[in-house]
GROMACS .gro file of C-alpha atoms in nm:
model
  435
    1UNK     CA    1  -0.010   0.022   0.031
    2UNK     CA    2   0.313   0.242   0.073
    3UNK     CA    3   0.442   0.181  -0.243
    4UNK     CA    4   0.126   0.232  -0.450
    5UNK     CA    5   0.090   0.576  -0.296
    6UNK     CA    6   0.432   0.646  -0.401
    7UNK     CA    7   0.389   0.573  -0.721
    8UNK     CA    8   0.144   0.815  -0.713
    9UNK     CA    9   0.389   1.078  -0.644
   10UNK     CA   10   0.189   1.276  -0.313
   11UNK     CA   11   0.516   1.476  -0.271
   12UNK     CA   12   0.630   1.635   0.095
   13UNK     CA   13   0.456   1.871   0.302
   14UNK     CA   14   0.575   2.235   0.234
   15UNK     CA   15   0.848   2.230   0.521
   16UNK     CA   16   0.953   1.889   0.407
   17UNK     CA   17   0.880   1.752   0.711
   18UNK     CA   18   0.646   1.438   0.569
   19UNK     CA   19   0.667   1.224   0.284
   20UNK     CA   20   0.311   1.257   0.217
   21UNK     CA   21   0.284   0.915  -0.006
   22UNK     CA   22   0.398   0.747   0.340
   23UNK     CA   23   0.234   0.936   0.566
   24UNK     CA   24  -0.096   0.898   0.404
   25UNK     CA   25  -0.054   0.519   0.289
   26UNK     CA   26   0.059   0.411   0.587
   27UNK     CA   27  -0.259   0.567   0.763
   28UNK     CA   28  -0.473   0.355   0.474
   29UNK     CA   29  -0.289   0.078   0.598
   30UNK     CA   30  -0.454   0.125   0.946
   31UNK     CA   31  -0.774   0.178   0.801
   32UNK     CA   32  -0.777  -0.098   0.607
   33UNK     CA   33  -0.638  -0.347   0.899
   34UNK     CA   34  -0.916  -0.143   1.097
   35UNK     CA   35  -1.239  -0.210   0.882
   36UNK     CA   36  -1.100  -0.581   0.827
   37UNK     CA   37  -1.132  -0.588   1.204
   38UNK     CA   38  -1.477  -0.432   1.206
   39UNK     CA   39  -1.549  -0.669   0.894
   40UNK     CA   40  -1.516  -0.970   1.069
   41UNK     CA   41  -1.674  -0.842   1.388
   42UNK     CA   42  -1.994  -0.707   1.155
   43UNK     CA   43  -2.013  -1.037   0.961
   44UNK     CA   44  -2.024  -1.249   1.320
   45UNK     CA   45  -2.295  -0.989   1.453
   46UNK     CA   46  -2.479  -0.937   1.141
   47UNK     CA   47  -2.534  -1.298   1.134
   48UNK     CA   48  -2.593  -1.408   1.507
   49UNK     CA   49  -2.868  -1.159   1.566
   50UNK     CA   50  -3.007  -1.115   1.261
   51UNK     CA   51  -3.219  -0.812   1.045
   52UNK     CA   52  -3.432  -0.728   1.410
   53UNK     CA   53  -3.168  -0.732   1.681
   54UNK     CA   54  -2.881  -0.605   1.448
   55UNK     CA   55  -3.151  -0.294   1.403
   56UNK     CA   56  -3.173  -0.311   1.809
   57UNK     CA   57  -2.826  -0.305   1.833
   58UNK     CA   58  -2.809  -0.011   1.562
   59UNK     CA   59  -3.066   0.185   1.722
   60UNK     CA   60  -2.871   0.151   2.073
   61UNK     CA   61  -2.554   0.265   1.976
   62UNK     CA   62  -2.733   0.600   1.813
   63UNK     CA   63  -2.734   0.700   2.214
   64UNK     CA   64  -2.384   0.687   2.260
   65UNK     CA   65  -2.304   0.814   1.908
   66UNK     CA   66  -2.540   1.098   1.888
   67UNK     CA   67  -2.410   1.234   2.229
   68UNK     CA   68  -2.061   1.176   2.163
   69UNK     CA   69  -2.167   1.385   1.822
   70UNK     CA   70  -2.370   1.682   2.026
   71UNK     CA   71  -2.132   1.685   2.353
   72UNK     CA   72  -1.767   1.664   2.250
   73UNK     CA   73  -1.755   2.060   2.186
   74UNK     CA   74  -1.507   2.027   1.939
   75UNK     CA   75  -1.240   1.993   2.151
   76UNK     CA   76  -1.064   1.694   1.954
   77UNK     CA   77  -1.022   1.940   1.689
   78UNK     CA   78  -0.931   2.211   1.857
   79UNK     CA   79  -0.663   2.007   2.052
   80UNK     CA   80  -0.542   1.928   1.679
   81UNK     CA   81  -0.542   2.294   1.525
   82UNK     CA   82  -0.324   2.434   1.806
   83UNK     CA   83  -0.119   2.174   1.874
   84UNK     CA   84  -0.040   2.158   1.496
   85UNK     CA   85  -0.015   2.522   1.487
   86UNK     CA   86   0.232   2.540   1.749
   87UNK     CA   87   0.066   2.651   2.100
   88UNK     CA   88  -0.046   2.394   2.281
   89UNK     CA   89  -0.015   2.237   2.696
   90UNK     CA   90  -0.067   1.882   2.688
   91UNK     CA   91  -0.104   1.902   3.047
   92UNK     CA   92  -0.419   2.135   3.090
   93UNK     CA   93  -0.576   1.978   2.797
   94UNK     CA   94  -0.529   1.610   2.944
   95UNK     CA   95  -0.731   1.763   3.226
   96UNK     CA   96  -0.992   1.919   3.077
   97UNK     CA   97  -1.079   1.603   2.884
   98UNK     CA   98  -1.116   1.425   3.185
   99UNK     CA   99  -1.317   1.741   3.373
  100UNK     CA  100  -1.530   1.764   3.079
  101UNK     CA  101  -1.579   1.352   3.025
  102UNK     CA  102  -1.722   1.256   3.366
  103UNK     CA  103  -1.893   1.592   3.433
  104UNK     CA  104  -2.084   1.531   3.076
  105UNK     CA  105  -2.179   1.123   3.149
  106UNK     CA  106  -2.294   1.204   3.513
  107UNK     CA  107  -2.552   1.467   3.335
  108UNK     CA  108  -2.671   1.250   3.102
  109UNK     CA  109  -2.705   0.960   3.341
  110UNK     CA  110  -2.928   1.171   3.560
  111UNK     CA  111  -3.148   1.280   3.292
  112UNK     CA  112  -3.170   0.887   3.165
  113UNK     CA  113  -3.258   0.823   3.526
  114UNK     CA  114  -3.507   1.079   3.593
  115UNK     CA  115  -3.665   0.911   3.194
  116UNK     CA  116  -4.009   0.721   3.204
  117UNK     CA  117  -3.935   0.394   2.990
  118UNK     CA  118  -4.198   0.521   2.775
  119UNK     CA  119  -4.019   0.852   2.715
  120UNK     CA  120  -3.708   0.616   2.606
  121UNK     CA  121  -3.892   0.419   2.425
  122UNK     CA  122  -3.999   0.693   2.185
  123UNK     CA  123  -3.696   0.798   2.120
  124UNK     CA  124  -3.510   0.477   2.099
  125UNK     CA  125  -3.776   0.233   1.955
  126UNK     CA  126  -3.710  -0.153   2.101
  127UNK     CA  127  -3.440   0.001   2.380
  128UNK     CA  128  -3.554  -0.038   2.727
  129UNK     CA  129  -3.425   0.243   3.024
  130UNK     CA  130  -3.183  -0.040   3.176
  131UNK     CA  131  -3.020  -0.098   2.838
  132UNK     CA  132  -2.996   0.285   2.757
  133UNK     CA  133  -2.830   0.343   3.065
  134UNK     CA  134  -2.592   0.072   3.014
  135UNK     CA  135  -2.549   0.209   2.666
  136UNK     CA  136  -2.464   0.560   2.828
  137UNK     CA  137  -2.123   0.410   2.940
  138UNK     CA  138  -1.942   0.430   2.584
  139UNK     CA  139  -2.031   0.782   2.560
  140UNK     CA  140  -1.778   0.897   2.829
  141UNK     CA  141  -1.539   0.659   2.681
  142UNK     CA  142  -1.572   0.746   2.321
  143UNK     CA  143  -1.495   1.105   2.420
  144UNK     CA  144  -1.159   1.008   2.610
  145UNK     CA  145  -1.015   0.807   2.316
  146UNK     CA  146  -1.103   1.076   2.059
  147UNK     CA  147  -1.007   1.370   2.252
  148UNK     CA  148  -0.675   1.178   2.397
  149UNK     CA  149  -0.542   1.034   2.051
  150UNK     CA  150  -0.641   1.370   1.905
  151UNK     CA  151  -0.348   1.525   2.102
  152UNK     CA  152  -0.113   1.241   1.928
  153UNK     CA  153  -0.244   1.346   1.597
  154UNK     CA  154  -0.200   1.714   1.671
  155UNK     CA  155   0.164   1.652   1.741
  156UNK     CA  156   0.191   1.541   1.389
  157UNK     CA  157   0.330   1.180   1.551
  158UNK     CA  158   0.115   1.010   1.254
  159UNK     CA  159   0.326   0.672   1.283
  160UNK     CA  160   0.250   0.652   1.672
  161UNK     CA  161  -0.092   0.803   1.601
  162UNK     CA  162  -0.203   0.486   1.330
  163UNK     CA  163  -0.069   0.254   1.603
  164UNK     CA  164  -0.257   0.358   1.867
  165UNK     CA  165  -0.588   0.376   1.697
  166UNK     CA  166  -0.516   0.011   1.601
  167UNK     CA  167  -0.588  -0.087   1.954
  168UNK     CA  168  -0.964  -0.016   1.960
  169UNK     CA  169  -1.053  -0.208   1.627
  170UNK     CA  170  -0.842  -0.532   1.729
  171UNK     CA  171  -0.990  -0.523   2.070
  172UNK     CA  172  -1.331  -0.479   1.969
  173UNK     CA  173  -1.295  -0.819   1.691
  174UNK     CA  174  -1.134  -1.012   1.957
  175UNK     CA  175  -1.415  -0.956   2.213
  176UNK     CA  176  -1.667  -1.048   1.928
  177UNK     CA  177  -1.496  -1.363   1.855
  178UNK     CA  178  -1.452  -1.444   2.183
  179UNK     CA  179  -1.860  -1.412   2.244
  180UNK     CA  180  -1.898  -1.609   1.859
  181UNK     CA  181  -1.674  -1.869   2.049
  182UNK     CA  182  -1.887  -1.895   2.396
  183UNK     CA  183  -2.204  -1.834   2.197
  184UNK     CA  184  -2.286  -1.570   2.363
  185UNK     CA  185  -2.388  -1.251   2.107
  186UNK     CA  186  -2.666  -1.071   2.252
  187UNK     CA  187  -2.736  -0.694   2.205
  188UNK     CA  188  -2.596  -0.614   2.560
  189UNK     CA  189  -2.269  -0.858   2.534
  190UNK     CA  190  -2.218  -0.648   2.171
  191UNK     CA  191  -2.260  -0.345   2.351
  192UNK     CA  192  -1.997  -0.409   2.603
  193UNK     CA  193  -1.742  -0.514   2.299
  194UNK     CA  194  -1.749  -0.161   2.235
  195UNK     CA  195  -1.719   0.008   2.573
  196UNK     CA  196  -1.463  -0.260   2.641
  197UNK     CA  197  -1.197  -0.133   2.292
  198UNK     CA  198  -1.290   0.275   2.362
  199UNK     CA  199  -1.191   0.232   2.717
  200UNK     CA  200  -0.867   0.011   2.565
  201UNK     CA  201  -0.811   0.328   2.336
  202UNK     CA  202  -0.853   0.590   2.601
  203UNK     CA  203  -0.562   0.414   2.802
  204UNK     CA  204  -0.305   0.352   2.557
  205UNK     CA  205  -0.340   0.680   2.407
  206UNK     CA  206  -0.251   0.807   2.758
  207UNK     CA  207   0.007   0.595   2.750
  208UNK     CA  208   0.142   0.749   2.439
  209UNK     CA  209   0.093   1.112   2.524
  210UNK     CA  210   0.301   1.099   2.910
  211UNK     CA  211   0.617   0.999   2.657
  212UNK     CA  212   0.624   1.326   2.517
  213UNK     CA  213   0.425   1.571   2.721
  214UNK     CA  214   0.694   1.750   2.897
  215UNK     CA  215   0.825   1.906   2.564
  216UNK     CA  216   0.497   2.022   2.452
  217UNK     CA  217   0.369   2.156   2.840
  218UNK     CA  218   0.580   2.516   2.805
  219UNK     CA  219   0.388   2.610   2.478
  220UNK     CA  220   0.151   2.893   2.543
  221UNK     CA  221  -0.190   2.804   2.543
  222UNK     CA  222  -0.496   2.960   2.588
  223UNK     CA  223  -0.866   2.765   2.689
  224UNK     CA  224  -1.119   2.977   2.607
  225UNK     CA  225  -1.001   3.028   2.221
  226UNK     CA  226  -0.922   2.672   2.217
  227UNK     CA  227  -1.302   2.646   2.347
  228UNK     CA  228  -1.396   2.886   2.105
  229UNK     CA  229  -1.251   2.749   1.797
  230UNK     CA  230  -1.339   2.389   1.914
  231UNK     CA  231  -1.718   2.496   1.945
  232UNK     CA  232  -1.699   2.614   1.559
  233UNK     CA  233  -1.583   2.280   1.470
  234UNK     CA  234  -1.815   2.131   1.703
  235UNK     CA  235  -2.149   2.281   1.531
  236UNK     CA  236  -1.945   2.140   1.214
  237UNK     CA  237  -1.939   1.836   1.323
  238UNK     CA  238  -2.292   1.767   1.487
  239UNK     CA  239  -2.409   1.865   1.176
  240UNK     CA  240  -2.228   1.644   0.995
  241UNK     CA  241  -2.302   1.375   1.218
  242UNK     CA  242  -2.677   1.412   1.163
  243UNK     CA  243  -2.598   1.397   0.776
  244UNK     CA  244  -2.442   1.027   0.858
  245UNK     CA  245  -2.714   0.912   1.026
  246UNK     CA  246  -3.037   1.122   0.998
  247UNK     CA  247  -3.145   0.870   0.726
  248UNK     CA  248  -3.092   0.547   0.948
  249UNK     CA  249  -3.283   0.717   1.231
  250UNK     CA  250  -3.582   0.843   0.981
  251UNK     CA  251  -3.553   0.483   0.858
  252UNK     CA  252  -3.583   0.334   1.222
  253UNK     CA  253  -3.861   0.533   1.324
  254UNK     CA  254  -4.055   0.520   0.978
  255UNK     CA  255  -3.997   0.160   0.921
  256UNK     CA  256  -3.930  -0.059   1.189
  257UNK     CA  257  -3.622  -0.261   1.328
  258UNK     CA  258  -3.571  -0.521   1.055
  259UNK     CA  259  -3.606  -0.255   0.777
  260UNK     CA  260  -3.320  -0.068   0.990
  261UNK     CA  261  -3.077  -0.367   1.053
  262UNK     CA  262  -3.059  -0.364   0.625
  263UNK     CA  263  -3.012   0.006   0.551
  264UNK     CA  264  -2.759   0.020   0.839
  265UNK     CA  265  -2.551  -0.262   0.685
  266UNK     CA  266  -2.593  -0.066   0.362
  267UNK     CA  267  -2.443   0.230   0.518
  268UNK     CA  268  -2.121   0.100   0.684
  269UNK     CA  269  -2.048  -0.060   0.369
  270UNK     CA  270  -2.036   0.226   0.157
  271UNK     CA  271  -1.875   0.416   0.436
  272UNK     CA  272  -1.591   0.184   0.404
  273UNK     CA  273  -1.487   0.376   0.059
  274UNK     CA  274  -1.450   0.658   0.293
  275UNK     CA  275  -1.062   0.476   0.383
  276UNK     CA  276  -0.883   0.725   0.169
  277UNK     CA  277  -1.046   1.033   0.212
  278UNK     CA  278  -1.044   0.970   0.614
  279UNK     CA  279  -0.673   0.865   0.602
  280UNK     CA  280  -0.597   1.181   0.394
  281UNK     CA  281  -0.769   1.419   0.617
  282UNK     CA  282  -0.615   1.285   0.894
  283UNK     CA  283  -0.328   1.426   0.735
  284UNK     CA  284  -0.441   1.727   0.582
  285UNK     CA  285  -0.615   1.872   0.846
  286UNK     CA  286  -0.318   1.932   1.095
  287UNK     CA  287  -0.058   2.020   0.805
  288UNK     CA  288  -0.294   2.309   0.666
  289UNK     CA  289  -0.308   2.414   1.021
  290UNK     CA  290   0.087   2.397   1.054
  291UNK     CA  291   0.097   2.546   0.683
  292UNK     CA  292  -0.155   2.798   0.641
  293UNK     CA  293   0.087   3.069   0.580
  294UNK     CA  294   0.246   2.956   0.262
  295UNK     CA  295  -0.105   2.951   0.038
  296UNK     CA  296   0.093   2.844  -0.279
  297UNK     CA  297   0.263   2.575  -0.166
  298UNK     CA  298  -0.065   2.411   0.020
  299UNK     CA  299  -0.287   2.453  -0.240
  300UNK     CA  300  -0.065   2.229  -0.452
  301UNK     CA  301  -0.057   1.986  -0.209
  302UNK     CA  302  -0.422   1.976  -0.114
  303UNK     CA  303  -0.510   1.939  -0.516
  304UNK     CA  304  -0.285   1.638  -0.534
  305UNK     CA  305  -0.432   1.473  -0.264
  306UNK     CA  306  -0.819   1.529  -0.333
  307UNK     CA  307  -0.720   1.403  -0.731
  308UNK     CA  308  -0.539   1.051  -0.600
  309UNK     CA  309  -0.829   1.065  -0.366
  310UNK     CA  310  -1.079   1.102  -0.625
  311UNK     CA  311  -0.970   0.805  -0.843
  312UNK     CA  312  -0.910   0.565  -0.557
  313UNK     CA  313  -1.258   0.638  -0.442
  314UNK     CA  314  -1.411   0.612  -0.799
  315UNK     CA  315  -1.184   0.290  -0.835
  316UNK     CA  316  -1.320   0.109  -0.522
  317UNK     CA  317  -1.678   0.205  -0.576
  318UNK     CA  318  -1.651   0.055  -0.931
  319UNK     CA  319  -1.540  -0.262  -0.779
  320UNK     CA  320  -1.797  -0.260  -0.510
  321UNK     CA  321  -2.062  -0.198  -0.721
  322UNK     CA  322  -1.988  -0.525  -0.945
  323UNK     CA  323  -1.905  -0.718  -0.692
  324UNK     CA  324  -2.230  -0.635  -0.454
  325UNK     CA  325  -2.544  -0.789  -0.584
  326UNK     CA  326  -2.362  -1.132  -0.520
  327UNK     CA  327  -2.158  -1.058  -0.229
  328UNK     CA  328  -2.361  -0.889   0.036
  329UNK     CA  329  -2.645  -1.219   0.059
  330UNK     CA  330  -2.357  -1.424  -0.006
  331UNK     CA  331  -2.146  -1.289   0.363
  332UNK     CA  332  -2.400  -1.149   0.549
  333UNK     CA  333  -2.706  -1.414   0.422
  334UNK     CA  334  -3.042  -1.415   0.199
  335UNK     CA  335  -3.221  -1.221   0.497
  336UNK     CA  336  -2.968  -0.897   0.410
  337UNK     CA  337  -3.056  -0.924   0.005
  338UNK     CA  338  -3.230  -0.572   0.109
  339UNK     CA  339  -2.913  -0.388   0.155
  340UNK     CA  340  -2.795  -0.430  -0.181
  341UNK     CA  341  -3.009  -0.172  -0.392
  342UNK     CA  342  -2.973   0.104  -0.090
  343UNK     CA  343  -2.536   0.025  -0.077
  344UNK     CA  344  -2.545   0.072  -0.455
  345UNK     CA  345  -2.738   0.438  -0.469
  346UNK     CA  346  -2.549   0.531  -0.197
  347UNK     CA  347  -2.214   0.480  -0.408
  348UNK     CA  348  -2.215   0.846  -0.630
  349UNK     CA  349  -2.296   1.017  -0.279
  350UNK     CA  350  -1.992   0.825  -0.094
  351UNK     CA  351  -1.761   0.918  -0.394
  352UNK     CA  352  -1.857   1.322  -0.427
  353UNK     CA  353  -1.811   1.344  -0.059
  354UNK     CA  354  -1.487   1.207  -0.044
  355UNK     CA  355  -1.346   1.450  -0.279
  356UNK     CA  356  -1.472   1.709  -0.114
  357UNK     CA  357  -1.365   1.591   0.231
  358UNK     CA  358  -1.045   1.662   0.147
  359UNK     CA  359  -1.069   2.007   0.091
  360UNK     CA  360  -1.305   2.096   0.356
  361UNK     CA  361  -1.052   1.971   0.629
  362UNK     CA  362  -0.798   2.177   0.453
  363UNK     CA  363  -1.039   2.469   0.530
  364UNK     CA  364  -1.063   2.355   0.862
  365UNK     CA  365  -0.708   2.386   0.929
  366UNK     CA  366  -0.690   2.693   0.779
  367UNK     CA  367  -0.941   2.854   1.023
  368UNK     CA  368  -1.252   2.849   0.757
  369UNK     CA  369  -1.533   2.640   0.962
  370UNK     CA  370  -1.752   2.888   0.831
  371UNK     CA  371  -1.781   2.734   0.502
  372UNK     CA  372  -1.803   2.360   0.633
  373UNK     CA  373  -2.108   2.487   0.882
  374UNK     CA  374  -2.284   2.634   0.583
  375UNK     CA  375  -2.192   2.265   0.368
  376UNK     CA  376  -2.341   2.104   0.657
  377UNK     CA  377  -2.651   2.234   0.727
  378UNK     CA  378  -2.723   2.272   0.315
  379UNK     CA  379  -2.651   1.896   0.342
  380UNK     CA  380  -2.867   1.840   0.625
  381UNK     CA  381  -3.187   2.051   0.486
  382UNK     CA  382  -3.169   1.827   0.151
  383UNK     CA  383  -3.124   1.512   0.360
  384UNK     CA  384  -3.381   1.535   0.611
  385UNK     CA  385  -3.628   1.684   0.334
  386UNK     CA  386  -3.574   1.408   0.104
  387UNK     CA  387  -3.627   1.149   0.340
  388UNK     CA  388  -3.933   1.270   0.464
  389UNK     CA  389  -4.053   1.281   0.095
  390UNK     CA  390  -3.870   0.968  -0.036
  391UNK     CA  391  -3.893   0.727   0.243
  392UNK     CA  392  -4.271   0.678   0.287
  393UNK     CA  393  -4.259   0.598  -0.145
  394UNK     CA  394  -3.939   0.444  -0.185
  395UNK     CA  395  -3.854   0.313   0.155
  396UNK     CA  396  -3.477   0.230   0.223
  397UNK     CA  397  -3.398   0.331  -0.118
  398UNK     CA  398  -3.523   0.650  -0.031
  399UNK     CA  399  -3.349   0.731   0.232
  400UNK     CA  400  -3.010   0.646   0.005
  401UNK     CA  401  -3.132   0.832  -0.283
  402UNK     CA  402  -3.202   1.132  -0.033
  403UNK     CA  403  -2.823   1.122   0.121
  404UNK     CA  404  -2.640   1.084  -0.185
  405UNK     CA  405  -2.835   1.444  -0.360
  406UNK     CA  406  -2.739   1.583   0.006
  407UNK     CA  407  -2.404   1.458  -0.009
  408UNK     CA  408  -2.343   1.564  -0.372
  409UNK     CA  409  -2.463   1.921  -0.354
  410UNK     CA  410  -2.264   2.021  -0.067
  411UNK     CA  411  -1.983   1.884  -0.224
  412UNK     CA  412  -2.021   2.089  -0.489
  413UNK     CA  413  -2.094   2.430  -0.264
  414UNK     CA  414  -1.746   2.360  -0.055
  415UNK     CA  415  -1.533   2.302  -0.374
  416UNK     CA  416  -1.676   2.642  -0.506
  417UNK     CA  417  -1.612   2.795  -0.180
  418UNK     CA  418  -1.241   2.580  -0.119
  419UNK     CA  419  -1.131   2.752  -0.485
  420UNK     CA  420  -1.233   3.083  -0.411
  421UNK     CA  421  -1.072   3.115  -0.120
  422UNK     CA  422  -0.762   2.990  -0.175
  423UNK     CA  423  -0.763   3.222  -0.481
  424UNK     CA  424  -0.804   3.525  -0.246
  425UNK     CA  425  -0.481   3.404  -0.063
  426UNK     CA  426  -0.280   3.347  -0.361
  427UNK     CA  427  -0.340   3.693  -0.498
  428UNK     CA  428  -0.307   3.835  -0.113
  429UNK     CA  429   0.036   3.649  -0.117
  430UNK     CA  430   0.172   3.754  -0.469
  431UNK     CA  431   0.088   4.139  -0.402
  432UNK     CA  432   0.297   4.100  -0.079
  433UNK     CA  433   0.584   3.926  -0.263
  434UNK     CA  434   0.592   4.224  -0.518
  435UNK     CA  435   0.607   4.434  -0.221
   0.00000   0.00000   0.00000
């Protein structure tokens, strides 16, 4: 995989510190290994639970996933931005991580505890109050794992970052395999695997951070400024999360657990194609923050990466489209035949979103989160309106169509804005050079 990216000549970062082909290539390797481990675990859980119970699991996971999306305050991106741009204090950042995660979890537990079974069932169909409380345990661990690992990413130590992140899918897959061997696969047992894996990532990240904490502790760090940046990133991330999951929730709300279980498989498989763009984003965000004052070199780097990401993702989507009608029911069972068409409909949106995500992360690294917020809101409006209209008429296929239309429109908006902003920065840099 590293040789593949080297042949695509991605070049080096503007400061010549990193070989982009190696950095992104090694990140892709981590993503591929993680996806392989997740695939094994998903294959076991989907076949053992069946469509209905898999839908219950997907609905239960929406609780911690939604809480994480709404209440992480953008602290992870803020950590990355401030460390990579030259300002940061790891000791204070870690303390903020622990205090916020514990405080938020306590608040969530109180709210769930005073809520009735009827209220829980209304917003999480098919989920008991006790299951919701147990699922909430995953929430603070997701926060701590993400915030702690972001400190490694912000330090621009991608080798350590990639190795650290592998612990989560490895532990999750190993735990699911152990459940399968013991014939003990259930919704709550799989939830325990998620909890164990996120806890492992957090603890390993903490161990890695302590090794380079002393050198970064002396750097200036304004917590208020960090929160301000984080909240802007948070708004964008919240709306983006809704775009990723609103269709699944509306399918669950309108069509029931069995259809949700099938559609969840479509989404999970389609999102595998974001491996390349996700790997690129891991590098593009901190590197854009580090080199925002060198627009010409940064623009060349972003164009090379975006073009390569689009080409590789498109090729993967074509292969996936050819194999899906046969592979999905063969791998997951005939009961998941209904996952095929939604998966195929999602592919065009996945491809164009992958191209856009490179530029969106570059905009965030340069401090232009406003564009990403606007794009995410456009995407959400189209997604919700499309789902409300299409799901009653087309079922899960309608949800997939609405998502693809929303992703494509947002990609066009973001790319246009990126090019306009970069043209202005290049013109300003050119004028400054003439003086």
